[in-house]
Amino acid sequence: MESVHNPNALSALIAAQHEQLEKLARAWLASGASHFEFINEHGIVLFAWPPPPHDTAIPDGFTADVHAFGRVIGMLHVAGLDTDRQTAYADRLRGDATMLARLLQLEGELESMTVELIDAQDQILALYQLGRSVRENLTIEETLQTLATEAAQLVKVDVAGLVMSPAVQVQHPHAALDDALIDLLFQRVLSEQREILLNDPQYLPSGIDNALLIPIWIRDMAQAALALINKPGGFTSPDMKLARAIAEEASAHVEKVLLYQATLAQARLKTELDLAANIQARLLPQQVPHVPGIQLFAVSIPAKQVGGDFYDFVYQPDHLLTVVVGDVAGKGFSSALLMAMTRTVMRSRAKSTPPPESGPVVSLSNDDLYEDYTGVSVFTTAFVGRYDPHQRTLSYANAGHSPVIYVPAGQTPRFLAAEDMPMGVLPGIDYKDQMLTLNPGDALIIATDGLSEARNAEGDLFGYERLLALAADCCQYDADEIAHYLLNTIQLFSAGHEQDDDQTMLVLKVV
Amino acid sequence: MTITKSLQSDIVVLGLSGRFDTYQVPVVKQSLEEAVRESSKILVNLSDVNFMDSTALAMLVQGMKRCRQEMGGDLRLCCLQRPVQVIFELTRLDKAFMIFSTEAAAIASFR
């Protein structure tokens, strides 16, 4: 009811009640009165009937105080009546004063409600505009800058600031608090998780009269703060309510920007992984060569985070077939790229190295790749086999690769263990060459450790022994059936455990 | 993964324990880089390591290459548990590294 203490506000209220006052006045004049007035607490006449100017001075008569808004705001005055009915007239005038007081009271409340409503509408509109302007921002800094600008205008303070950390803070339109002080206040808001109102200039730096800091809740924690500095006349309760509303708005926007950034980072990572998977898939041979007298089958199942598995065939006009299976250490984009490079180098060496030995293919590839591998701290295990269909001989070199299983028809399978270390470990290595003569029904299974190291839900490894036993079970099958049988069995074993590593298998079977 | 570090004259001895895989590599790599700045003679004691993957092996290979760039420098290994020994045999990295059954023998090999 602040407004009715103002004389102008009271005269406005009285003016609004002119019709009612005129009715009262006419009734009094009908009863014989000469004048009817409303006089405010300072003795100023706000209503007079008949309307002025008056020819003669108004004589004295009866008065009745008007009590409204918790005090006497003025009085009603009636003049020119017979004095013998004084008591009855006095009662009637008091009744009129009470009714007028009630009307003024209601009018005053209505007016102040209207003012509050308009204020509230302004604030809602301002908050809506704040929401709209912040929505366009994609970085935290931009968002904080917009929030600070709007907060300074909305709460009508000299400076508004937003702080997320000592390094991430903005103040608008200029920096009123130095970094050390803002950090100190910010840490206090974070540790106490509540508002801080400072309104004693004695404890504030010169030029600062008052300051209000409100925590901004991000993911259920006070992680940022809204700082409002120098509110002329001090912070009132509505100011603080508005500041809290801005802090809530800020919280929603900051969370949205953080979410957006996290989504963007995930999208980038996914793009990288997809790209790696794509490189890996495209670089593997799309077709298996038809080589008389043997069945060939190869498959590679990339893990969610791709590794560096690869396989390759080089079938030359002289009917020599070279098969390669390799595994670049590590995972992700870099491994996929190195796999691509390794495959190209080995393919070229396989084409240019005279048959039948496999060892030189690996030795020369190692020399080609050694420097590049050292730069990025990786190595590659590889198995190279060169098969001569006329002689049915297989020369092979194994650079630290496992598991490779040789299944002689009707006999116990065995591993072809590595004789030498992986490529990229030491330069100038002379990789040894070994020779096997294959008979009809013999099979060679070249896999990668993604198969032997597949884990089940309990974390147990599939292991080499199980793989060897499995190879014995399926040796009578065709090459593709052998591969599917092994892969299906291992997938069943590891159901419930995510595939950690690429699983690659190449099967060569003599018919 | 816990890592201990001690100095035996000019040899830095790093003791690793736990599962040594891709996820542990960054922390081990940091310790190894600090060690390499102190000395080019490094002994990695793997007595408490029960598993290593290819990324972990690649990191040891890298460390070994760096140490061997210095005259008399090397990264050597000791006290391999059976599963880890098998990994070194399968990959034939046992031919690349000098591997000892005791820490004392490994230390003595540097003299």
Coordinates of C-alpha atoms in Angstrom, one line a residue:
Chain A
M1 CA 0.0 0.0 0.0
E2 CA 3.0 2.2 -0.5
S3 CA 1.2 4.3 -3.1
V4 CA -1.6 5.7 -0.8
H5 CA 1.0 7.5 1.4
N6 CA 1.5 9.7 -1.5
P7 CA -1.0 12.7 -1.5
N8 CA -1.3 12.4 -5.3
A9 CA -2.2 8.8 -5.0
L10 CA -4.9 9.6 -2.5
S11 CA -6.4 12.3 -4.7
A12 CA -6.4 9.9 -7.6
L13 CA -8.3 7.4 -5.4
I14 CA -10.8 10.1 -4.3
A15 CA -11.3 11.1 -7.9
A16 CA -12.1 7.5 -8.8
Q17 CA -14.8 7.6 -6.1
H18 CA -16.3 10.9 -7.4
E19 CA -19.6 9.2 -8.4
Q20 CA -20.1 7.7 -4.9
L21 CA -19.1 10.9 -3.2
E22 CA -21.5 12.9 -5.3
K23 CA -24.4 10.5 -4.3
L24 CA -23.6 11.0 -0.6
A25 CA -23.4 14.7 -1.1
R26 CA -26.7 15.0 -2.9
A27 CA -28.4 12.9 -0.1
W28 CA -26.9 15.3 2.5
L29 CA -28.1 18.4 0.6
A30 CA -31.6 16.8 0.3
S31 CA -31.5 16.6 4.2
G32 CA -30.8 20.3 4.4
A33 CA -27.0 20.6 4.4
S34 CA -25.4 23.4 2.5
H35 CA -21.9 21.8 1.9
F36 CA -20.3 18.3 1.8
E37 CA -16.5 17.8 1.6
F38 CA -13.7 15.3 1.9
I39 CA -10.6 16.9 3.4
N40 CA -7.3 15.0 3.6
E41 CA -5.0 14.7 6.6
H42 CA -3.1 17.8 5.6
G43 CA -6.3 19.9 5.5
I44 CA -6.6 20.0 1.7
V45 CA -10.1 19.7 0.3
L46 CA -10.1 16.9 -2.3
F47 CA -13.9 16.8 -2.9
A48 CA -16.5 19.5 -2.4
W49 CA -20.2 19.6 -3.1
P50 CA -21.6 21.8 -4.5
P51 CA -18.5 22.1 -6.7
P52 CA -16.4 25.2 -6.0
P53 CA -16.2 28.2 -6.4
H54 CA -18.4 29.1 -3.4
D55 CA -19.8 32.6 -2.9
T56 CA -19.5 32.5 0.8
A57 CA -17.2 30.8 3.3
I58 CA -18.2 27.3 4.3
P59 CA -19.5 27.3 7.9
D60 CA -18.5 24.7 10.5
G61 CA -20.5 21.6 10.9
F62 CA -20.0 17.9 11.6
T63 CA -16.9 15.8 10.8
A64 CA -16.1 12.1 10.7
D65 CA -12.6 10.7 10.3
V66 CA -11.9 8.3 7.5
H67 CA -9.7 5.3 8.6
A68 CA -8.1 3.5 5.8
F69 CA -4.7 1.7 5.2
G70 CA -4.2 1.6 9.0
R71 CA -4.4 5.3 9.7
V72 CA -6.6 8.4 9.4
I73 CA -6.4 9.5 5.8
G74 CA -8.8 12.5 6.1
M75 CA -12.3 13.4 7.1
L76 CA -15.8 14.0 5.8
H77 CA -17.3 17.4 6.6
V78 CA -21.0 18.4 6.4
A79 CA -22.1 22.0 7.0
G80 CA -25.4 24.0 7.3
L81 CA -27.6 21.5 9.1
D82 CA -29.9 22.1 12.1
T83 CA -28.1 21.6 15.3
D84 CA -31.1 19.9 17.1
R85 CA -30.6 16.5 15.2
Q86 CA -26.8 16.6 15.8
T87 CA -26.5 13.0 17.2
A88 CA -28.4 11.4 14.3
Y89 CA -26.4 13.3 11.7
A90 CA -23.2 12.4 13.4
D91 CA -24.0 8.7 13.3
R92 CA -25.0 9.0 9.6
L93 CA -21.8 10.8 8.7
R94 CA -19.7 8.2 10.5
G95 CA -21.5 5.5 8.5
D96 CA -20.7 7.3 5.3
A97 CA -17.0 7.7 6.4
T98 CA -16.8 3.9 7.1
M99 CA -18.3 3.1 3.7
L100 CA -15.9 5.5 1.9
A101 CA -13.0 4.0 3.8
R102 CA -14.0 0.6 2.6
L103 CA -14.3 1.7 -1.0
L104 CA -10.9 3.5 -0.9
Q105 CA -9.3 0.5 0.7
L106 CA -10.6 -1.8 -2.0
E107 CA -9.7 0.7 -4.7
G108 CA -6.2 0.9 -3.3
E109 CA -5.7 -2.8 -3.1
L110 CA -6.9 -3.2 -6.7
E111 CA -4.5 -0.6 -7.8
S112 CA -1.5 -2.1 -6.1
M113 CA -2.4 -5.5 -7.4
T114 CA -2.5 -4.1 -10.9
V115 CA 0.9 -2.5 -10.4
E116 CA 2.3 -5.9 -9.1
L117 CA 0.6 -7.7 -12.0
I118 CA 2.2 -5.3 -14.5
D119 CA 5.6 -5.8 -12.8
A120 CA 5.2 -9.5 -12.9
Q121 CA 4.2 -9.4 -16.6
D122 CA 7.3 -7.3 -17.3
Q123 CA 9.5 -9.8 -15.5
I124 CA 7.9 -12.7 -17.3
L125 CA 8.4 -11.0 -20.6
A126 CA 12.0 -10.1 -19.8
L127 CA 12.7 -13.7 -18.7
Y128 CA 11.1 -14.9 -21.9
Q129 CA 13.3 -12.6 -23.9
L130 CA 16.3 -13.7 -21.9
G131 CA 15.5 -17.3 -22.8
R132 CA 15.2 -16.4 -26.5
S133 CA 18.5 -14.5 -26.7
V134 CA 20.4 -17.2 -24.8
R135 CA 19.0 -20.0 -26.9
E136 CA 21.1 -19.0 -29.9
N137 CA 24.4 -19.4 -27.9
L138 CA 26.5 -22.5 -28.4
T139 CA 29.4 -21.9 -26.1
I140 CA 29.5 -21.4 -22.4
E141 CA 31.3 -18.0 -22.7
E142 CA 28.6 -16.6 -25.1
T143 CA 25.8 -17.9 -22.8
L144 CA 27.4 -16.3 -19.7
Q145 CA 27.9 -13.0 -21.6
T146 CA 24.2 -12.9 -22.7
L147 CA 23.0 -13.8 -19.2
A148 CA 25.2 -11.1 -17.6
T149 CA 24.0 -8.4 -20.0
E150 CA 20.3 -9.3 -19.4
A151 CA 20.7 -9.7 -15.7
A152 CA 22.2 -6.2 -15.3
Q153 CA 19.2 -4.7 -17.2
L154 CA 16.5 -6.8 -15.5
V155 CA 17.6 -6.2 -11.9
K156 CA 18.9 -2.7 -12.7
V157 CA 22.3 -3.1 -11.2
D158 CA 25.5 -1.4 -12.2
V159 CA 27.3 -4.7 -12.9
A160 CA 26.2 -8.3 -13.4
G161 CA 28.6 -11.2 -13.5
L162 CA 28.5 -14.9 -14.1
V163 CA 31.2 -17.2 -12.8
M164 CA 31.7 -20.9 -13.6
S165 CA 35.3 -21.1 -12.5
P166 CA 38.0 -18.5 -11.8
A167 CA 39.0 -19.0 -15.5
V168 CA 35.5 -18.9 -16.9
Q169 CA 33.7 -15.7 -15.8
V170 CA 32.2 -12.6 -17.3
Q171 CA 31.2 -9.2 -15.9
H172 CA 28.9 -6.7 -17.7
P173 CA 29.3 -3.9 -18.6
H174 CA 32.7 -3.8 -16.9
A175 CA 34.7 -5.8 -14.4
A176 CA 33.8 -4.4 -11.0
L177 CA 35.3 -7.1 -8.9
D178 CA 38.9 -8.2 -9.3
D179 CA 39.7 -11.9 -10.0
A180 CA 40.9 -12.6 -6.5
L181 CA 37.7 -11.3 -4.9
I182 CA 35.3 -12.9 -7.4
D183 CA 37.1 -16.2 -6.9
L184 CA 36.9 -15.8 -3.1
L185 CA 33.1 -15.1 -3.2
F186 CA 32.6 -17.8 -5.8
Q187 CA 34.3 -20.4 -3.6
R188 CA 32.1 -19.3 -0.7
V189 CA 28.9 -19.7 -2.8
L190 CA 30.1 -23.2 -3.9
S191 CA 31.1 -24.4 -0.4
E192 CA 28.0 -23.0 1.3
Q193 CA 25.7 -23.8 -1.6
R194 CA 23.5 -20.7 -0.9
E195 CA 23.1 -17.1 -1.6
I196 CA 25.4 -14.4 -0.2
L197 CA 24.2 -10.8 0.3
L198 CA 26.8 -8.2 1.1
N199 CA 25.4 -4.8 1.9
D200 CA 27.9 -3.3 4.3
P201 CA 30.3 -1.1 2.2
Q202 CA 32.7 -1.1 5.1
Y203 CA 33.7 -4.7 4.2
L204 CA 33.6 -4.2 0.5
P205 CA 36.2 -2.7 -1.8
S206 CA 35.8 1.0 -2.6
G207 CA 33.2 1.6 -5.3
I208 CA 31.2 -1.4 -4.2
D209 CA 28.1 -0.6 -2.1
N210 CA 26.4 -4.0 -2.2
A211 CA 26.6 -7.3 -3.9
L212 CA 24.3 -10.3 -4.2
L213 CA 25.6 -13.8 -5.2
I214 CA 23.2 -16.5 -6.1
P215 CA 24.3 -20.1 -6.8
I216 CA 23.5 -21.6 -10.2
W217 CA 22.6 -25.3 -9.9
I218 CA 24.0 -27.5 -12.7
R219 CA 23.4 -31.2 -12.5
D220 CA 22.2 -30.9 -8.9
M221 CA 25.3 -29.1 -7.7
A222 CA 26.0 -25.4 -7.2
Q223 CA 28.6 -25.1 -9.9
A224 CA 28.3 -21.5 -11.0
A225 CA 27.1 -18.2 -9.6
L226 CA 25.3 -15.1 -10.6
A227 CA 26.8 -11.9 -9.1
L228 CA 24.9 -8.7 -9.0
I229 CA 26.8 -5.6 -7.9
N230 CA 25.7 -2.2 -6.8
K231 CA 21.9 -2.0 -6.7
P232 CA 21.0 1.6 -6.0
G233 CA 19.1 1.7 -2.7
G234 CA 20.0 -1.9 -1.9
F235 CA 18.5 -5.2 -2.9
T236 CA 14.8 -5.6 -2.1
S237 CA 12.9 -8.8 -1.7
P238 CA 11.5 -8.6 -5.3
D239 CA 15.0 -8.0 -6.6
M240 CA 16.2 -11.2 -4.9
K241 CA 13.2 -13.1 -6.3
L242 CA 14.0 -11.9 -9.8
A243 CA 17.7 -12.7 -9.4
R244 CA 16.8 -16.3 -8.3
A245 CA 14.5 -16.6 -11.4
I246 CA 17.5 -15.5 -13.6
A247 CA 19.8 -18.0 -11.9
E248 CA 17.3 -20.8 -12.6
E249 CA 17.1 -19.6 -16.2
A250 CA 20.9 -19.6 -16.4
S251 CA 21.0 -23.1 -14.9
A252 CA 18.8 -24.4 -17.7
H253 CA 20.8 -22.7 -20.4
V254 CA 24.2 -23.7 -19.1
E255 CA 23.0 -27.4 -18.8
K256 CA 21.8 -27.2 -22.3
V257 CA 25.1 -25.9 -23.7
L258 CA 27.0 -28.5 -21.7
L259 CA 24.7 -31.3 -23.1
Y260 CA 25.2 -29.9 -26.6
Q261 CA 28.9 -29.9 -26.2
A262 CA 29.0 -33.5 -24.8
T263 CA 26.8 -34.6 -27.7
L264 CA 29.1 -32.9 -30.2
A265 CA 32.1 -34.6 -28.7
Q266 CA 30.4 -38.0 -28.8
A267 CA 29.4 -37.4 -32.4
R268 CA 33.0 -36.5 -33.3
L269 CA 34.2 -39.6 -31.6
K270 CA 31.6 -41.7 -33.3
T271 CA 32.6 -40.2 -36.7
E272 CA 36.2 -41.1 -36.0
L273 CA 35.3 -44.7 -35.1
D274 CA 33.0 -45.1 -38.1
L275 CA 35.7 -43.7 -40.3
A276 CA 38.2 -46.2 -38.8
A277 CA 35.8 -49.1 -39.3
N278 CA 35.1 -47.9 -42.8
I279 CA 38.9 -47.8 -43.7
Q280 CA 39.3 -51.2 -42.2
A281 CA 36.4 -52.7 -44.0
R282 CA 37.2 -51.2 -47.4
L283 CA 40.9 -52.1 -47.3
L284 CA 40.2 -55.8 -46.8
P285 CA 39.9 -57.7 -50.1
Q286 CA 36.3 -57.7 -51.3
Q287 CA 36.8 -61.0 -53.2
V288 CA 38.6 -64.2 -52.5
P289 CA 40.7 -65.4 -55.5
H290 CA 39.9 -68.7 -57.1
V291 CA 42.9 -70.9 -56.8
P292 CA 42.7 -74.4 -58.2
G293 CA 42.9 -77.3 -55.7
I294 CA 42.2 -75.2 -52.5
Q295 CA 39.3 -73.6 -50.7
L296 CA 39.9 -70.1 -49.3
F297 CA 37.7 -68.2 -46.8
A298 CA 38.4 -65.1 -44.8
V299 CA 36.4 -62.9 -42.4
S300 CA 37.1 -60.0 -40.0
I301 CA 34.6 -58.8 -37.4
P302 CA 35.7 -55.4 -36.1
A303 CA 35.2 -54.7 -32.4
K304 CA 33.2 -51.6 -31.3
Q305 CA 36.5 -49.8 -31.0
V306 CA 38.3 -51.0 -34.1
G307 CA 41.7 -52.5 -33.9
G308 CA 44.3 -53.1 -36.5
D309 CA 43.5 -56.6 -37.8
F310 CA 43.8 -57.2 -41.5
Y311 CA 44.1 -60.0 -44.1
D312 CA 45.1 -60.1 -47.7
F313 CA 45.6 -62.3 -50.7
V314 CA 48.0 -61.8 -53.5
Y315 CA 47.5 -64.3 -56.4
Q316 CA 50.0 -63.9 -59.1
P317 CA 50.0 -65.0 -62.7
D318 CA 52.6 -67.7 -62.0
H319 CA 49.9 -69.2 -59.7
L320 CA 51.7 -68.5 -56.5
L321 CA 49.2 -67.5 -53.8
T322 CA 50.4 -65.3 -50.9
V323 CA 48.1 -65.0 -47.8
V324 CA 48.7 -62.4 -45.1
V325 CA 47.1 -62.0 -41.7
G326 CA 48.3 -59.2 -39.4
D327 CA 47.4 -57.4 -36.2
V328 CA 48.7 -53.9 -35.6
A329 CA 49.0 -53.3 -31.8
G330 CA 46.5 -50.8 -30.3
K331 CA 43.0 -49.7 -31.1
G332 CA 41.2 -46.9 -32.8
F333 CA 41.8 -44.5 -35.7
S334 CA 45.6 -44.6 -35.6
S335 CA 45.7 -48.5 -35.7
A336 CA 43.3 -48.5 -38.6
L337 CA 45.5 -46.0 -40.5
L338 CA 48.7 -48.0 -39.7
M339 CA 46.9 -51.2 -40.7
A340 CA 46.2 -49.6 -44.1
M341 CA 49.9 -48.6 -44.5
T342 CA 51.1 -52.0 -43.4
R343 CA 48.8 -53.9 -45.7
T344 CA 50.0 -51.8 -48.7
V345 CA 53.7 -52.3 -47.9
M346 CA 53.3 -56.0 -47.4
R347 CA 51.2 -56.4 -50.6
S348 CA 53.9 -54.7 -52.6
R349 CA 56.6 -56.8 -51.0
A350 CA 54.7 -59.9 -51.7
K351 CA 54.4 -59.0 -55.4
S352 CA 58.0 -58.0 -55.8
T353 CA 59.8 -60.8 -53.7
P354 CA 60.7 -63.8 -55.8
P355 CA 59.0 -67.1 -54.8
P356 CA 58.9 -69.3 -52.9
E357 CA 60.2 -67.9 -49.6
S358 CA 58.0 -65.9 -47.2
G359 CA 60.7 -64.8 -44.8
P360 CA 62.1 -62.0 -47.1
V361 CA 58.6 -60.6 -47.6
V362 CA 58.5 -60.0 -43.8
S363 CA 62.1 -58.9 -43.5
L364 CA 61.7 -56.3 -46.3
S365 CA 58.4 -55.1 -44.9
N366 CA 59.9 -54.7 -41.5
D367 CA 62.7 -52.5 -42.9
D368 CA 60.1 -50.4 -44.8
L369 CA 57.9 -49.9 -41.8
Y370 CA 60.4 -49.8 -38.9
E371 CA 60.9 -46.0 -38.8
D372 CA 57.2 -45.2 -39.1
Y373 CA 56.3 -47.7 -36.4
T374 CA 58.9 -46.3 -34.0
G375 CA 57.5 -42.8 -34.5
V376 CA 54.1 -43.9 -33.2
S377 CA 55.1 -46.6 -30.8
V378 CA 53.4 -49.6 -32.3
F379 CA 54.4 -53.0 -33.7
T380 CA 52.6 -55.5 -35.9
T381 CA 52.3 -59.3 -35.6
A382 CA 52.0 -60.9 -39.0
F383 CA 51.8 -64.3 -40.7
V384 CA 52.8 -64.6 -44.3
G385 CA 52.2 -67.9 -46.2
R386 CA 53.0 -68.5 -49.9
Y387 CA 51.4 -71.6 -51.4
D388 CA 52.4 -73.2 -54.7
P389 CA 49.4 -75.1 -56.0
H390 CA 51.5 -77.3 -58.3
Q391 CA 53.9 -78.5 -55.6
R392 CA 51.3 -78.2 -52.8
T393 CA 54.0 -76.6 -50.7
L394 CA 53.5 -73.8 -48.3
S395 CA 56.4 -71.6 -47.2
Y396 CA 55.6 -69.4 -44.2
A397 CA 57.1 -66.8 -41.9
N398 CA 55.6 -65.9 -38.6
A399 CA 56.4 -62.6 -37.0
G400 CA 55.1 -63.0 -33.5
H401 CA 51.6 -63.9 -34.7
S402 CA 49.2 -66.3 -33.0
P403 CA 47.1 -68.3 -33.2
V404 CA 47.9 -70.2 -36.4
I405 CA 46.7 -73.8 -36.5
Y406 CA 47.8 -76.5 -38.9
V407 CA 45.2 -79.3 -39.2
P408 CA 46.7 -82.3 -41.1
A409 CA 43.9 -84.5 -42.4
G410 CA 42.9 -87.1 -39.8
Q411 CA 45.7 -86.0 -37.4
T412 CA 45.9 -83.9 -34.3
P413 CA 46.0 -80.1 -35.0
R414 CA 49.0 -78.1 -33.9
F415 CA 50.0 -74.5 -33.6
L416 CA 52.5 -73.0 -36.1
A417 CA 54.3 -70.9 -33.4
A418 CA 56.2 -67.7 -34.2
E419 CA 59.9 -68.0 -34.9
D420 CA 60.5 -64.3 -34.8
M421 CA 59.4 -61.1 -33.1
P422 CA 56.7 -58.8 -34.5
M423 CA 57.6 -56.2 -37.2
G424 CA 58.6 -52.8 -36.0
V425 CA 60.5 -54.0 -32.8
L426 CA 64.0 -54.2 -34.1
P427 CA 65.5 -53.2 -37.5
G428 CA 67.3 -55.5 -39.9
I429 CA 65.8 -58.7 -38.6
D430 CA 66.2 -61.8 -40.9
Y431 CA 62.8 -63.4 -40.6
K432 CA 63.1 -67.2 -40.9
D433 CA 61.3 -69.1 -43.6
Q434 CA 59.7 -72.5 -42.9
M435 CA 58.2 -75.1 -45.3
L436 CA 55.2 -77.5 -45.1
T437 CA 53.9 -79.9 -47.8
L438 CA 50.1 -79.9 -47.6
N439 CA 48.0 -83.0 -48.5
P440 CA 44.4 -83.1 -49.6
G441 CA 42.2 -82.5 -46.6
D442 CA 44.8 -80.5 -44.7
A443 CA 43.7 -77.2 -43.4
L444 CA 45.4 -74.1 -42.2
I445 CA 43.6 -71.7 -39.8
I446 CA 45.2 -68.3 -39.4
A447 CA 43.4 -66.3 -36.8
T448 CA 44.1 -63.2 -34.6
D449 CA 44.2 -63.0 -30.8
G450 CA 40.7 -61.4 -30.7
L451 CA 39.5 -65.0 -31.0
S452 CA 41.8 -66.8 -28.6
E453 CA 41.4 -63.9 -26.1
A454 CA 37.6 -63.6 -26.4
R455 CA 36.1 -63.5 -22.9
N456 CA 32.9 -64.8 -21.4
A457 CA 30.6 -63.0 -19.0
E458 CA 32.8 -64.2 -16.1
G459 CA 35.9 -62.8 -17.7
D460 CA 37.5 -66.2 -18.6
L461 CA 39.5 -66.3 -21.8
F462 CA 38.5 -68.8 -24.6
G463 CA 42.1 -69.7 -24.7
Y464 CA 44.4 -71.7 -27.0
E465 CA 43.6 -75.2 -25.8
R466 CA 39.8 -74.8 -26.5
L467 CA 40.7 -73.4 -29.9
L468 CA 42.9 -76.4 -30.8
A469 CA 40.2 -78.9 -29.6
L470 CA 37.6 -77.0 -31.7
A471 CA 39.8 -77.2 -34.8
A472 CA 40.0 -81.0 -34.4
D473 CA 36.2 -81.2 -34.3
C474 CA 35.7 -79.4 -37.6
C475 CA 38.6 -80.5 -39.8
Q476 CA 36.3 -82.5 -42.2
Y477 CA 34.3 -79.3 -43.1
D478 CA 34.8 -76.9 -46.0
A479 CA 36.9 -73.8 -45.4
D480 CA 33.9 -71.4 -44.9
E481 CA 32.2 -74.0 -42.6
I482 CA 35.3 -74.3 -40.5
A483 CA 35.5 -70.5 -40.1
H484 CA 31.8 -70.2 -39.2
Y485 CA 31.9 -73.1 -36.8
L486 CA 34.8 -71.6 -34.9
L487 CA 33.4 -68.1 -34.9
N488 CA 29.9 -69.2 -33.8
T489 CA 31.3 -71.3 -31.0
I490 CA 33.4 -68.4 -29.7
Q491 CA 30.5 -66.0 -30.0
L492 CA 28.3 -68.3 -28.0
F493 CA 31.1 -68.7 -25.4
S494 CA 31.5 -64.9 -25.1
A495 CA 27.8 -64.0 -25.1
G496 CA 27.2 -61.4 -22.4
H497 CA 30.7 -59.9 -22.8
E498 CA 31.4 -57.1 -25.2
Q499 CA 33.8 -58.0 -28.0
D500 CA 37.1 -56.4 -26.9
D501 CA 39.1 -56.8 -30.0
D502 CA 38.8 -57.4 -33.8
Q503 CA 38.3 -61.1 -34.6
T504 CA 39.9 -62.2 -37.9
M505 CA 40.2 -65.6 -39.5
L506 CA 41.6 -66.9 -42.8
V507 CA 41.1 -70.6 -43.6
L508 CA 43.0 -72.4 -46.4
K509 CA 42.0 -76.0 -47.1
V510 CA 43.4 -78.3 -49.7
V511 CA 40.8 -80.3 -51.6
Chain B
M1 CA 47.8 -50.6 -11.4
T2 CA 50.4 -49.5 -8.8
I3 CA 53.9 -48.5 -9.8
T4 CA 56.9 -48.3 -7.5
K5 CA 60.2 -46.7 -8.4
S6 CA 63.6 -47.2 -6.9
L7 CA 67.2 -46.5 -7.9
Q8 CA 70.0 -49.0 -7.8
S9 CA 73.1 -47.0 -8.6
D10 CA 72.3 -45.8 -12.1
I11 CA 69.5 -48.2 -12.8
V12 CA 65.9 -47.2 -12.4
V13 CA 63.8 -50.1 -11.2
L14 CA 60.0 -49.8 -12.0
G15 CA 57.8 -52.4 -10.2
L16 CA 54.4 -52.8 -11.8
S17 CA 51.4 -54.7 -10.4
G18 CA 48.0 -55.7 -11.6
R19 CA 46.5 -56.0 -15.0
F20 CA 48.7 -54.1 -17.5
D21 CA 46.5 -53.3 -20.5
T22 CA 45.5 -50.4 -22.8
Y23 CA 43.8 -48.6 -19.9
Q24 CA 46.8 -48.7 -17.7
V25 CA 49.2 -47.7 -20.5
P26 CA 49.0 -43.8 -20.0
V27 CA 49.9 -44.0 -16.3
V28 CA 52.8 -46.4 -16.9
K29 CA 53.9 -44.4 -19.9
Q30 CA 54.2 -41.3 -17.7
S31 CA 56.4 -43.2 -15.1
L32 CA 58.5 -44.7 -17.8
E33 CA 59.1 -41.3 -19.4
E34 CA 60.2 -39.8 -16.1
A35 CA 62.5 -42.8 -15.6
V36 CA 64.0 -42.4 -19.0
R37 CA 64.9 -38.8 -18.2
E38 CA 66.8 -40.0 -15.1
S39 CA 68.6 -42.9 -16.7
S40 CA 68.9 -45.0 -19.9
K41 CA 69.2 -48.1 -17.8
I42 CA 65.8 -49.3 -16.8
L43 CA 64.6 -52.5 -15.2
V44 CA 60.9 -53.3 -15.2
N45 CA 59.9 -55.8 -12.6
L46 CA 56.7 -57.6 -13.7
S47 CA 56.4 -59.9 -10.7
D48 CA 52.9 -58.7 -9.8
V49 CA 51.6 -58.4 -13.4
N50 CA 49.2 -61.2 -14.4
F51 CA 48.1 -59.9 -17.9
M52 CA 49.5 -57.7 -20.7
D53 CA 47.9 -56.8 -23.9
S54 CA 49.5 -55.7 -27.2
T55 CA 49.3 -52.0 -26.4
A56 CA 51.2 -52.6 -23.1
L57 CA 53.8 -54.6 -25.0
A58 CA 54.1 -51.9 -27.6
M59 CA 54.8 -49.4 -24.8
L60 CA 57.6 -51.5 -23.4
V61 CA 59.1 -51.9 -26.9
Q62 CA 59.0 -48.2 -27.3
G63 CA 60.8 -47.7 -24.0
M64 CA 63.4 -50.3 -24.9
K65 CA 64.1 -48.6 -28.2
R66 CA 64.6 -45.3 -26.5
C67 CA 67.0 -46.6 -23.9
R68 CA 69.1 -48.4 -26.6
Q69 CA 69.7 -45.1 -28.4
E70 CA 72.1 -44.4 -25.5
M71 CA 75.5 -46.1 -25.2
G72 CA 75.0 -49.0 -22.7
G73 CA 71.3 -48.1 -22.3
D74 CA 68.6 -50.8 -22.2
L75 CA 65.2 -51.6 -20.8
R76 CA 65.2 -55.1 -19.3
L77 CA 62.6 -57.2 -17.7
C78 CA 62.5 -59.5 -14.8
C79 CA 60.3 -61.8 -12.7
L80 CA 57.6 -62.6 -15.3
Q81 CA 54.7 -64.7 -14.1
R82 CA 53.8 -67.7 -16.3
P83 CA 50.9 -66.1 -18.2
V84 CA 53.1 -63.1 -19.1
Q85 CA 56.0 -65.3 -20.0
V86 CA 53.7 -67.1 -22.4
I87 CA 52.7 -63.8 -24.0
F88 CA 56.4 -63.0 -24.6
E89 CA 57.0 -66.5 -26.0
L90 CA 54.0 -66.4 -28.3
T91 CA 55.0 -63.1 -29.8
R92 CA 58.7 -63.9 -29.6
L93 CA 59.3 -60.6 -27.9
D94 CA 61.5 -62.8 -25.6
K95 CA 64.0 -62.5 -28.5
A96 CA 63.8 -58.7 -28.4
F97 CA 64.1 -58.1 -24.6
M98 CA 66.7 -59.3 -22.1
I99 CA 64.5 -61.1 -19.6
F100 CA 65.8 -62.3 -16.2
S101 CA 64.2 -64.6 -13.6
T102 CA 65.4 -62.4 -10.6
E103 CA 65.9 -58.7 -10.1
A104 CA 69.4 -59.3 -8.8
A105 CA 70.4 -61.1 -12.0
A106 CA 68.9 -58.3 -14.1
I107 CA 70.7 -55.6 -12.0
A108 CA 74.0 -57.6 -12.4
S109 CA 73.5 -57.8 -16.2
F110 CA 73.8 -54.0 -16.4
R111 CA 77.3 -54.0 -14.8

